[in-house]
């Protein structure tokens, strides 16, 4: 479906879809979603009953409350990645650690399903970075060029390492103190 094909969807639905797409692009959406989805089986399985014919199997563990806490925290961390994207590294690392702890506490991490979802979600949260503005939208003229190069153009004394003598006169040497 192309961007121009929204006529069939109606203007309001097409606008809502584009708004959601913009919102989703400004945060680690998939990392948060996978962390939330990973928390659900971790907190569900310790309280679930499996019925096979007339036989009921209870999958409760001694750490049912621990499983519930881990699952709820994973859901909260996923929501944190969505609504506080600047704390995505903390939320991602915490989701990874909780996924690892769930292996021991909660039926092998929700029978490995919740463990894998939370682990991948935490990794996506840690690795996500905000997008850069387009070239024409650079707020700083220095930001459009090579790092450490004034004006973005390479001169005779400039190099791309950011230690140009034209920058501050120290040629990359800094003194402590």
GROMACS .gro file of N, CA and C in nm:
model
  531
    1UNK      N    1   0.084  -0.116   0.000
    1UNK     CA    2   0.000   0.000   0.000
    1UNK      C    3   0.090   0.124   0.000
    2UNK      N    4   0.067   0.210  -0.092
    2UNK     CA    5   0.149   0.330  -0.100
    2UNK      C    6   0.092   0.440  -0.011
    3UNK      N    7   0.169   0.545   0.003
    3UNK     CA    8   0.126   0.657   0.088
    3UNK      C    9   0.008   0.730   0.027
    4UNK      N   10  -0.008   0.722  -0.104
    4UNK     CA   11  -0.119   0.790  -0.170
    4UNK      C   12  -0.245   0.707  -0.172
    5UNK      N   13  -0.242   0.583  -0.129
    5UNK     CA   14  -0.356   0.493  -0.138
    5UNK      C   15  -0.447   0.502  -0.016
    6UNK      N   16  -0.444   0.609   0.056
    6UNK     CA   17  -0.526   0.623   0.177
    6UNK      C   18  -0.666   0.671   0.146
    7UNK      N   19  -0.699   0.694   0.020
    7UNK     CA   20  -0.832   0.743  -0.014
    7UNK      C   21  -0.937   0.641   0.025
    8UNK      N   22  -0.907   0.512   0.012
    8UNK     CA   23  -1.002   0.408   0.049
    8UNK      C   24  -1.018   0.395   0.199
    9UNK      N   25  -0.919   0.433   0.275
    9UNK     CA   26  -0.926   0.421   0.420
    9UNK      C   27  -1.003   0.535   0.485
   10UNK      N   28  -1.019   0.641   0.416
   10UNK     CA   29  -1.082   0.759   0.474
   10UNK      C   30  -0.975   0.852   0.527
   11UNK      N   31  -1.002   0.981   0.527
   11UNK     CA   32  -0.897   1.076   0.568
   11UNK      C   33  -0.861   1.064   0.716
   12UNK      N   34  -0.959   1.035   0.803
   12UNK     CA   35  -0.929   1.030   0.945
   12UNK      C   36  -0.844   0.907   0.980
   13UNK      N   37  -0.879   0.791   0.925
   13UNK     CA   38  -0.802   0.670   0.951
   13UNK      C   39  -0.662   0.679   0.891
   14UNK      N   40  -0.652   0.737   0.773
   14UNK     CA   41  -0.521   0.755   0.711
   14UNK      C   42  -0.432   0.848   0.792
   15UNK      N   43  -0.491   0.955   0.847
   15UNK     CA   44  -0.415   1.048   0.931
   15UNK      C   45  -0.372   0.981   1.061
   16UNK      N   46  -0.462   0.900   1.121
   16UNK     CA   47  -0.427   0.830   1.244
   16UNK      C   48  -0.313   0.730   1.219
   17UNK      N   49  -0.318   0.664   1.104
   17UNK     CA   50  -0.213   0.567   1.071
   17UNK      C   51  -0.079   0.638   1.054
   18UNK      N   52  -0.078   0.752   0.987
   18UNK     CA   53   0.046   0.827   0.970
   18UNK      C   54   0.095   0.883   1.103
   19UNK      N   55   0.005   0.925   1.190
   19UNK     CA   56   0.045   0.975   1.322
   19UNK      C   57   0.107   0.864   1.405
   20UNK      N   58   0.046   0.744   1.401
   20UNK     CA   59   0.101   0.631   1.475
   20UNK      C   60   0.238   0.593   1.419
   21UNK      N   61   0.251   0.598   1.289
   21UNK     CA   62   0.380   0.565   1.226
   21UNK      C   63   0.488   0.663   1.271
   22UNK      N   64   0.456   0.791   1.280
   22UNK     CA   65   0.553   0.890   1.329
   22UNK      C   66   0.588   0.869   1.475
   23UNK      N   67   0.485   0.839   1.557
   23UNK     CA   68   0.508   0.813   1.700
   23UNK      C   69   0.595   0.690   1.718
   24UNK      N   70   0.567   0.585   1.642
   24UNK     CA   71   0.641   0.459   1.652
   24UNK      C   72   0.787   0.477   1.611
   25UNK      N   73   0.813   0.567   1.518
   25UNK     CA   74   0.950   0.588   1.472
   25UNK      C   75   1.037   0.668   1.567
   26UNK      N   76   0.977   0.730   1.668
   26UNK     CA   77   1.053   0.813   1.761
   26UNK      C   78   1.087   0.743   1.892
   27UNK      N   79   1.067   0.612   1.898
   27UNK     CA   80   1.093   0.536   2.021
   27UNK      C   81   1.121   0.392   1.986
   28UNK      N   82   1.178   0.316   2.079
   28UNK     CA   83   1.205   0.174   2.051
   28UNK      C   84   1.076   0.092   2.061
   29UNK      N   85   0.989   0.106   1.963
   29UNK     CA   86   0.856   0.046   1.968
   29UNK      C   87   0.862  -0.106   1.974
   30UNK      N   88   0.940  -0.167   1.886
   30UNK     CA   89   0.943  -0.314   1.880
   30UNK      C   90   1.009  -0.373   2.003
   31UNK      N   91   1.108  -0.306   2.058
   31UNK     CA   92   1.170  -0.353   2.182
   31UNK      C   93   1.070  -0.351   2.297
   32UNK      N   94   0.992  -0.244   2.306
   32UNK     CA   95   0.890  -0.235   2.410
   32UNK      C   96   0.780  -0.338   2.391
   33UNK      N   97   0.738  -0.359   2.267
   33UNK     CA   98   0.634  -0.457   2.240
   33UNK      C   99   0.679  -0.599   2.275
   34UNK      N  100   0.801  -0.634   2.237
   34UNK     CA  101   0.850  -0.768   2.268
   34UNK      C  102   0.873  -0.786   2.418
   35UNK      N  103   0.912  -0.681   2.488
   35UNK     CA  104   0.927  -0.691   2.633
   35UNK      C  105   0.791  -0.712   2.700
   36UNK      N  106   0.690  -0.642   2.653
   36UNK     CA  107   0.555  -0.660   2.706
   36UNK      C  108   0.505  -0.801   2.678
   37UNK      N  109   0.523  -0.846   2.554
   37UNK     CA  110   0.478  -0.981   2.518
   37UNK      C  111   0.558  -1.088   2.591
   38UNK      N  112   0.683  -1.061   2.625
   38UNK     CA  113   0.763  -1.155   2.703
   38UNK      C  114   0.718  -1.165   2.847
   39UNK      N  115   0.666  -1.057   2.902
   39UNK     CA  116   0.621  -1.058   3.040
   39UNK      C  117   0.491  -1.135   3.060
   40UNK      N  118   0.410  -1.145   2.956
   40UNK     CA  119   0.279  -1.210   2.969
   40UNK      C  120   0.292  -1.360   2.997
   41UNK      N  121   0.367  -1.439   2.919
   41UNK     CA  122   0.376  -1.582   2.954
   41UNK      C  123   0.451  -1.608   3.084
   42UNK      N  124   0.546  -1.520   3.118
   42UNK     CA  125   0.620  -1.539   3.243
   42UNK      C  126   0.527  -1.525   3.363
   43UNK      N  127   0.431  -1.432   3.358
   43UNK     CA  128   0.341  -1.418   3.472
   43UNK      C  129   0.216  -1.504   3.459
   44UNK      N  130   0.189  -1.561   3.342
   44UNK     CA  131   0.069  -1.641   3.325
   44UNK      C  132   0.090  -1.788   3.362
   45UNK      N  133   0.196  -1.851   3.314
   45UNK     CA  134   0.212  -1.995   3.330
   45UNK      C  135   0.216  -2.045   3.474
   46UNK      N  136   0.275  -1.974   3.570
   46UNK     CA  137   0.273  -2.027   3.707
   46UNK      C  138   0.134  -2.034   3.769
   47UNK      N  139   0.038  -1.965   3.712
   47UNK     CA  140  -0.098  -1.966   3.766
   47UNK      C  141  -0.196  -2.039   3.676
   48UNK      N  142  -0.148  -2.103   3.569
   48UNK     CA  143  -0.235  -2.167   3.471
   48UNK      C  144  -0.257  -2.314   3.506
   49UNK      N  145  -0.370  -2.366   3.463
   49UNK     CA  146  -0.402  -2.508   3.475
   49UNK      C  147  -0.413  -2.566   3.334
   50UNK      N  148  -0.353  -2.680   3.311
   50UNK     CA  149  -0.361  -2.748   3.183
   50UNK      C  150  -0.449  -2.871   3.202
   51UNK      N  151  -0.555  -2.881   3.125
   51UNK     CA  152  -0.647  -2.993   3.138
   51UNK      C  153  -0.630  -3.086   3.020
   52UNK      N  154  -0.594  -3.210   3.049
   52UNK     CA  155  -0.581  -3.314   2.948
   52UNK      C  156  -0.685  -3.421   2.980
   53UNK      N  157  -0.796  -3.419   2.909
   53UNK     CA  158  -0.904  -3.512   2.938
   53UNK      C  159  -0.966  -3.479   3.073
   54UNK      N  160  -0.961  -3.575   3.165
   54UNK     CA  161  -1.014  -3.551   3.298
   54UNK      C  162  -0.904  -3.519   3.399
   55UNK      N  163  -0.781  -3.512   3.351
   55UNK     CA  164  -0.668  -3.485   3.439
   55UNK      C  165  -0.629  -3.336   3.430
   56UNK      N  166  -0.615  -3.272   3.543
   56UNK     CA  167  -0.575  -3.131   3.548
   56UNK      C  168  -0.432  -3.123   3.600
   57UNK      N  169  -0.349  -3.054   3.524
   57UNK     CA  170  -0.209  -3.035   3.562
   57UNK      C  171  -0.190  -2.890   3.600
   58UNK      N  172  -0.142  -2.868   3.719
   58UNK     CA  173  -0.115  -2.732   3.766
   58UNK      C  174   0.035  -2.707   3.753
   59UNK      N  175   0.071  -2.598   3.685
   59UNK     CA  176   0.211  -2.566   3.660
   59UNK      C  177   0.266  -2.466   3.760
   60UNK      N  178   0.211  -2.464   3.878
   60UNK     CA  179   0.253  -2.368   3.981
   60UNK      C  180   0.392  -2.403   4.032
   61UNK      N  181   0.466  -2.301   4.064
   61UNK     CA  182   0.599  -2.319   4.123
   61UNK      C  183   0.597  -2.259   4.262
   62UNK      N  184   0.703  -2.282   4.334
   62UNK     CA  185   0.713  -2.222   4.467
   62UNK      C  186   0.736  -2.073   4.459
   63UNK      N  187   0.781  -2.027   4.347
   63UNK     CA  188   0.809  -1.884   4.330
   63UNK      C  189   0.704  -1.819   4.240
   64UNK      N  190   0.576  -1.851   4.261
   64UNK     CA  191   0.470  -1.792   4.180
   64UNK      C  192   0.463  -1.641   4.193
   65UNK      N  193   0.485  -1.590   4.314
   65UNK     CA  194   0.483  -1.445   4.334
   65UNK      C  195   0.602  -1.381   4.263
   66UNK      N  196   0.717  -1.448   4.264
   66UNK     CA  197   0.834  -1.396   4.191
   66UNK      C  198   0.810  -1.389   4.042
   67UNK      N  199   0.740  -1.490   3.989
   67UNK     CA  200   0.707  -1.490   3.847
   67UNK      C  201   0.613  -1.375   3.813
   68UNK      N  202   0.517  -1.352   3.899
   68UNK     CA  203   0.424  -1.241   3.877
   68UNK      C  204   0.497  -1.107   3.880
   69UNK      N  205   0.588  -1.091   3.974
   69UNK     CA  206   0.663  -0.966   3.984
   69UNK      C  207   0.751  -0.946   3.860
   70UNK      N  208   0.819  -1.051   3.816
   70UNK     CA  209   0.905  -1.041   3.697
   70UNK      C  210   0.821  -1.006   3.575
   71UNK      N  211   0.707  -1.072   3.558
   71UNK     CA  212   0.621  -1.043   3.443
   71UNK      C  213   0.568  -0.901   3.444
   72UNK      N  214   0.524  -0.855   3.559
   72UNK     CA  215   0.472  -0.718   3.570
   72UNK      C  216   0.584  -0.617   3.543
   73UNK      N  217   0.702  -0.643   3.595
   73UNK     CA  218   0.814  -0.551   3.570
   73UNK      C  219   0.851  -0.548   3.422
   74UNK      N  220   0.846  -0.661   3.354
   74UNK     CA  221   0.875  -0.662   3.211
   74UNK      C  222   0.771  -0.581   3.133
   75UNK      N  223   0.646  -0.591   3.171
   75UNK     CA  224   0.542  -0.510   3.107
   75UNK      C  225   0.567  -0.361   3.133
   76UNK      N  226   0.602  -0.327   3.256
   76UNK     CA  227   0.629  -0.187   3.290
   76UNK      C  228   0.752  -0.136   3.215
   77UNK      N  229   0.855  -0.219   3.202
   77UNK     CA  230   0.974  -0.176   3.128
   77UNK      C  231   0.944  -0.158   2.980
   78UNK      N  232   0.859  -0.244   2.925
   78UNK     CA  233   0.817  -0.225   2.785
   78UNK      C  234   0.743  -0.095   2.766
   79UNK      N  235   0.653  -0.062   2.859
   79UNK     CA  236   0.582   0.066   2.851
   79UNK      C  237   0.677   0.183   2.872
   80UNK      N  238   0.780   0.164   2.955
   80UNK     CA  239   0.880   0.269   2.976
   80UNK      C  240   0.955   0.296   2.846
   81UNK      N  241   0.988   0.192   2.771
   81UNK     CA  242   1.055   0.212   2.642
   81UNK      C  243   0.966   0.291   2.547
   82UNK      N  244   0.836   0.273   2.555
   82UNK     CA  245   0.744   0.345   2.468
   82UNK      C  246   0.728   0.491   2.508
   83UNK      N  247   0.706   0.514   2.637
   83UNK     CA  248   0.665   0.648   2.679
   83UNK      C  249   0.778   0.731   2.740
   84UNK      N  250   0.893   0.671   2.766
   84UNK     CA  251   1.012   0.743   2.813
   84UNK      C  252   1.132   0.695   2.730
   85UNK      N  253   1.137   0.728   2.601
   85UNK     CA  254   1.243   0.672   2.517
   85UNK      C  255   1.384   0.714   2.558
   86UNK      N  256   1.399   0.820   2.634
   86UNK     CA  257   1.534   0.860   2.677
   86UNK      C  258   1.591   0.763   2.781
   87UNK      N  259   1.507   0.683   2.846
   87UNK     CA  260   1.557   0.585   2.943
   87UNK      C  261   1.555   0.444   2.885
   88UNK      N  262   1.569   0.434   2.754
   88UNK     CA  263   1.562   0.306   2.684
   88UNK      C  264   1.677   0.213   2.722
   89UNK      N  265   1.796   0.266   2.749
   89UNK     CA  266   1.910   0.180   2.782
   89UNK      C  267   1.887   0.114   2.918
   90UNK      N  268   1.843   0.190   3.015
   90UNK     CA  269   1.813   0.133   3.146
   90UNK      C  270   1.704   0.027   3.135
   91UNK      N  271   1.595   0.061   3.066
   91UNK     CA  272   1.484  -0.033   3.052
   91UNK      C  273   1.527  -0.158   2.978
   92UNK      N  274   1.610  -0.144   2.876
   92UNK     CA  275   1.657  -0.260   2.800
   92UNK      C  276   1.746  -0.351   2.882
   93UNK      N  277   1.839  -0.292   2.955
   93UNK     CA  278   1.929  -0.373   3.039
   93UNK      C  279   1.849  -0.442   3.150
   94UNK      N  280   1.755  -0.371   3.210
   94UNK     CA  281   1.673  -0.431   3.315
   94UNK      C  282   1.587  -0.544   3.258
   95UNK      N  283   1.535  -0.528   3.135
   95UNK     CA  284   1.455  -0.634   3.073
   95UNK      C  285   1.541  -0.757   3.045
   96UNK      N  286   1.664  -0.736   3.003
   96UNK     CA  287   1.755  -0.849   2.978
   96UNK      C  288   1.785  -0.922   3.108
   97UNK      N  289   1.813  -0.847   3.214
   97UNK     CA  290   1.843  -0.910   3.343
   97UNK      C  291   1.721  -0.984   3.399
   98UNK      N  292   1.603  -0.926   3.386
   98UNK     CA  293   1.483  -0.994   3.434
   98UNK      C  294   1.453  -1.119   3.351
   99UNK      N  295   1.481  -1.114   3.221
   99UNK     CA  296   1.462  -1.233   3.137
   99UNK      C  297   1.555  -1.345   3.182
  100UNK      N  298   1.679  -1.310   3.216
  100UNK     CA  299   1.772  -1.412   3.264
  100UNK      C  300   1.730  -1.468   3.399
  101UNK      N  301   1.680  -1.383   3.487
  101UNK     CA  302   1.634  -1.429   3.618
  101UNK      C  303   1.511  -1.518   3.603
  102UNK      N  304   1.428  -1.491   3.503
  102UNK     CA  305   1.306  -1.569   3.486
  102UNK      C  306   1.335  -1.713   3.447
  103UNK      N  307   1.452  -1.740   3.393
  103UNK     CA  308   1.487  -1.879   3.363
  103UNK      C  309   1.487  -1.965   3.490
  104UNK      N  310   1.536  -1.909   3.599
  104UNK     CA  311   1.546  -1.983   3.724
  104UNK      C  312   1.415  -1.977   3.803
  105UNK      N  313   1.350  -1.861   3.801
  105UNK     CA  314   1.236  -1.838   3.889
  105UNK      C  315   1.105  -1.890   3.829
  106UNK      N  316   1.084  -1.873   3.702
  106UNK     CA  317   0.950  -1.889   3.645
  106UNK      C  318   0.945  -1.994   3.535
  107UNK      N  319   0.942  -2.122   3.569
  107UNK     CA  320   0.922  -2.230   3.470
  107UNK      C  321   1.006  -2.211   3.344
  108UNK      N  322   1.134  -2.197   3.362
  108UNK     CA  323   1.227  -2.173   3.252
  108UNK      C  324   1.185  -2.053   3.168
  109UNK      N  325   1.151  -1.946   3.235
  109UNK     CA  326   1.117  -1.821   3.167
  109UNK      C  327   0.990  -1.829   3.087
  110UNK      N  328   0.886  -1.888   3.143
  110UNK     CA  329   0.761  -1.901   3.068
  110UNK      C  330   0.778  -2.000   2.955
  111UNK      N  331   0.842  -2.114   2.988
  111UNK     CA  332   0.873  -2.219   2.891
  111UNK      C  333   0.950  -2.164   2.772
  112UNK      N  334   1.048  -2.083   2.799
  112UNK     CA  335   1.145  -2.023   2.707
  112UNK      C  336   1.080  -1.920   2.614
  113UNK      N  337   0.949  -1.921   2.600
  113UNK     CA  338   0.881  -1.824   2.513
  113UNK      C  339   0.899  -1.682   2.568
  114UNK      N  340   0.862  -1.661   2.692
  114UNK     CA  341   0.874  -1.528   2.753
  114UNK      C  342   1.019  -1.485   2.767
  115UNK      N  343   1.107  -1.582   2.797
  115UNK     CA  344   1.249  -1.551   2.809
  115UNK      C  345   1.303  -1.495   2.678
  116UNK      N  346   1.277  -1.563   2.566
  116UNK     CA  347   1.330  -1.518   2.437
  116UNK      C  348   1.270  -1.385   2.394
  117UNK      N  349   1.139  -1.368   2.414
  117UNK     CA  350   1.076  -1.241   2.377
  117UNK      C  351   1.133  -1.125   2.459
  118UNK      N  352   1.148  -1.145   2.590
  118UNK     CA  353   1.200  -1.038   2.676
  118UNK      C  354   1.347  -1.011   2.646
  119UNK      N  355   1.423  -1.115   2.617
  119UNK     CA  356   1.565  -1.097   2.586
  119UNK      C  357   1.584  -1.017   2.458
  120UNK      N  358   1.511  -1.052   2.354
  120UNK     CA  359   1.521  -0.979   2.227
  120UNK      C  360   1.464  -0.839   2.242
  121UNK      N  361   1.355  -0.822   2.315
  121UNK     CA  362   1.298  -0.689   2.337
  121UNK      C  363   1.393  -0.598   2.412
  122UNK      N  364   1.460  -0.651   2.516
  122UNK     CA  365   1.559  -0.571   2.589
  122UNK      C  366   1.677  -0.534   2.501
  123UNK      N  367   1.721  -0.627   2.418
  123UNK     CA  368   1.833  -0.597   2.327
  123UNK      C  369   1.794  -0.491   2.225
  124UNK      N  370   1.672  -0.497   2.174
  124UNK     CA  371   1.627  -0.393   2.081
  124UNK      C  372   1.615  -0.257   2.150
  125UNK      N  373   1.573  -0.258   2.276
  125UNK     CA  374   1.565  -0.133   2.351
  125UNK      C  375   1.701  -0.070   2.374
  126UNK      N  376   1.801  -0.153   2.403
  126UNK     CA  377   1.936  -0.101   2.426
  126UNK      C  378   1.997  -0.051   2.296
  127UNK      N  379   1.975  -0.122   2.187
  127UNK     CA  380   2.043  -0.088   2.062
  127UNK      C  381   1.974   0.021   1.982
  128UNK      N  382   1.851   0.057   2.014
  128UNK     CA  383   1.780   0.159   1.939
  128UNK      C  384   1.842   0.296   1.962
  129UNK      N  385   1.850   0.376   1.857
  129UNK     CA  386   1.900   0.513   1.868
  129UNK      C  387   1.807   0.604   1.790
  130UNK      N  388   1.787   0.727   1.836
  130UNK     CA  389   1.700   0.819   1.762
  130UNK      C  390   1.758   0.847   1.625
  131UNK      N  391   1.668   0.870   1.529
  131UNK     CA  392   1.711   0.901   1.393
  131UNK      C  393   1.774   1.038   1.384
  132UNK      N  394   1.856   1.054   1.285
  132UNK     CA  395   1.920   1.185   1.260
  132UNK      C  396   1.830   1.267   1.169
  133UNK      N  397   1.832   1.399   1.184
  133UNK     CA  398   1.752   1.481   1.093
  133UNK      C  399   1.809   1.473   0.952
  134UNK      N  400   1.724   1.499   0.855
  134UNK     CA  401   1.767   1.497   0.716
  134UNK      C  402   1.871   1.605   0.692
  135UNK      N  403   1.946   1.594   0.582
  135UNK     CA  404   2.055   1.688   0.555
  135UNK      C  405   2.008   1.832   0.548
  136UNK      N  406   1.894   1.856   0.489
  136UNK     CA  407   1.844   1.993   0.477
  136UNK      C  408   1.791   2.047   0.608
  137UNK      N  409   1.770   1.962   0.708
  137UNK     CA  410   1.711   2.005   0.835
  137UNK      C  411   1.812   2.013   0.947
  138UNK      N  412   1.939   2.013   0.917
  138UNK     CA  413   2.041   2.016   1.022
  138UNK      C  414   2.030   2.147   1.099
  139UNK      N  415   2.023   2.137   1.231
  139UNK     CA  416   2.008   2.256   1.315
  139UNK      C  417   2.137   2.335   1.322
  140UNK      N  418   2.249   2.268   1.314
  140UNK     CA  419   2.380   2.330   1.327
  140UNK      C  420   2.455   2.311   1.197
  141UNK      N  421   2.509   2.418   1.135
  141UNK     CA  422   2.582   2.399   1.010
  141UNK      C  423   2.705   2.311   1.029
  142UNK      N  424   2.760   2.308   1.148
  142UNK     CA  425   2.876   2.223   1.174
  142UNK      C  426   2.836   2.076   1.175
  143UNK      N  427   2.710   2.048   1.213
  143UNK     CA  428   2.663   1.910   1.222
  143UNK      C  429   2.646   1.847   1.085
  144UNK      N  430   2.632   1.927   0.981
  144UNK     CA  431   2.612   1.872   0.847
  144UNK      C  432   2.741   1.818   0.787
  145UNK      N  433   2.855   1.864   0.833
  145UNK     CA  434   2.983   1.822   0.777
  145UNK      C  435   3.047   1.711   0.856
  146UNK      N  436   3.176   1.690   0.830
  146UNK     CA  437   3.250   1.588   0.902
  146UNK      C  438   3.269   1.630   1.047
  147UNK      N  439   3.281   1.536   1.139
  147UNK     CA  440   3.297   1.574   1.280
  147UNK      C  441   3.427   1.649   1.304
  148UNK      N  442   3.415   1.754   1.382
  148UNK     CA  443   3.533   1.832   1.417
  148UNK      C  444   3.583   1.926   1.309
  149UNK      N  445   3.511   1.939   1.200
  149UNK     CA  446   3.555   2.024   1.091
  149UNK      C  447   3.463   2.145   1.086
  150UNK      N  448   3.518   2.263   1.095
  150UNK     CA  449   3.440   2.384   1.094
  150UNK      C  450   3.378   2.406   0.956
  151UNK      N  451   3.246   2.431   0.953
  151UNK     CA  452   3.179   2.462   0.829
  151UNK      C  453   3.149   2.341   0.743
  152UNK      N  454   3.197   2.225   0.777
  152UNK     CA  455   3.166   2.105   0.703
  152UNK      C  456   3.254   2.082   0.581
  153UNK      N  457   3.345   2.170   0.547
  153UNK     CA  458   3.429   2.153   0.430
  153UNK      C  459   3.572   2.123   0.474
  154UNK      N  460   3.638   2.036   0.404
  154UNK     CA  461   3.776   2.001   0.438
  154UNK      C  462   3.871   2.105   0.381
  155UNK      N  463   3.961   2.154   0.463
  155UNK     CA  464   4.060   2.250   0.418
  155UNK      C  465   4.197   2.186   0.411
  156UNK      N  466   4.300   2.267   0.396
  156UNK     CA  467   4.436   2.215   0.383
  156UNK      C  468   4.486   2.155   0.513
  157UNK      N  469   4.451   2.214   0.628
  157UNK     CA  470   4.500   2.165   0.756
  157UNK      C  471   4.401   2.074   0.827
  158UNK      N  472   4.294   2.038   0.759
  158UNK     CA  473   4.189   1.959   0.823
  158UNK      C  474   4.206   1.811   0.792
  159UNK      N  475   4.168   1.731   0.889
  159UNK     CA  476   4.158   1.587   0.865
  159UNK      C  477   4.027   1.541   0.927
  160UNK      N  478   3.987   1.418   0.901
  160UNK     CA  479   3.858   1.371   0.948
  160UNK      C  480   3.864   1.313   1.089
  161UNK      N  481   3.979   1.318   1.154
  161UNK     CA  482   3.989   1.263   1.289
  161UNK      C  483   3.934   1.358   1.394
  162UNK      N  484   3.905   1.481   1.361
  162UNK     CA  485   3.854   1.576   1.457
  162UNK      C  486   3.964   1.645   1.536
  163UNK      N  487   4.090   1.631   1.496
  163UNK     CA  488   4.202   1.692   1.568
  163UNK      C  489   4.270   1.795   1.480
  164UNK      N  490   4.193   1.874   1.411
  164UNK     CA  491   4.248   1.974   1.323
  164UNK      C  492   4.311   2.088   1.402
  165UNK      N  493   4.427   2.139   1.358
  165UNK     CA  494   4.486   2.252   1.430
  165UNK      C  495   4.403   2.379   1.418
  166UNK      N  496   4.310   2.383   1.321
  166UNK     CA  497   4.226   2.501   1.306
  166UNK      C  498   4.114   2.507   1.409
  167UNK      N  499   4.084   2.396   1.475
  167UNK     CA  500   3.972   2.393   1.569
  167UNK      C  501   4.003   2.472   1.696
  168UNK      N  502   4.105   2.430   1.771
  168UNK     CA  503   4.135   2.498   1.897
  168UNK      C  504   4.283   2.524   1.918
  169UNK      N  505   4.366   2.491   1.823
  169UNK     CA  506   4.508   2.520   1.833
  169UNK      C  507   4.588   2.417   1.911
  170UNK      N  508   4.524   2.313   1.959
  170UNK     CA  509   4.599   2.213   2.037
  170UNK      C  510   4.636   2.093   1.954
  171UNK      N  511   4.583   2.079   1.833
  171UNK     CA  512   4.610   1.967   1.744
  171UNK      C  513   4.586   1.833   1.814
  172UNK      N  514   4.475   1.827   1.890
  172UNK     CA  515   4.438   1.704   1.955
  172UNK      C  516   4.503   1.680   2.089
  173UNK      N  517   4.600   1.763   2.127
  173UNK     CA  518   4.666   1.745   2.257
  173UNK      C  519   4.590   1.827   2.360
  174UNK      N  520   4.555   1.761   2.470
  174UNK     CA  521   4.484   1.829   2.576
  174UNK      C  522   4.562   1.811   2.705
  175UNK      N  523   4.557   1.911   2.789
  175UNK     CA  524   4.627   1.898   2.914
  175UNK      C  525   4.529   1.879   3.026
  176UNK      N  526   4.566   1.797   3.118
  176UNK     CA  527   4.480   1.771   3.233
  176UNK      C  528   4.511   1.872   3.342
  177UNK      N  529   4.408   1.916   3.407
  177UNK     CA  530   4.432   2.003   3.520
  177UNK      C  531   4.395   2.138   3.499
   0.00000   0.00000   0.00000
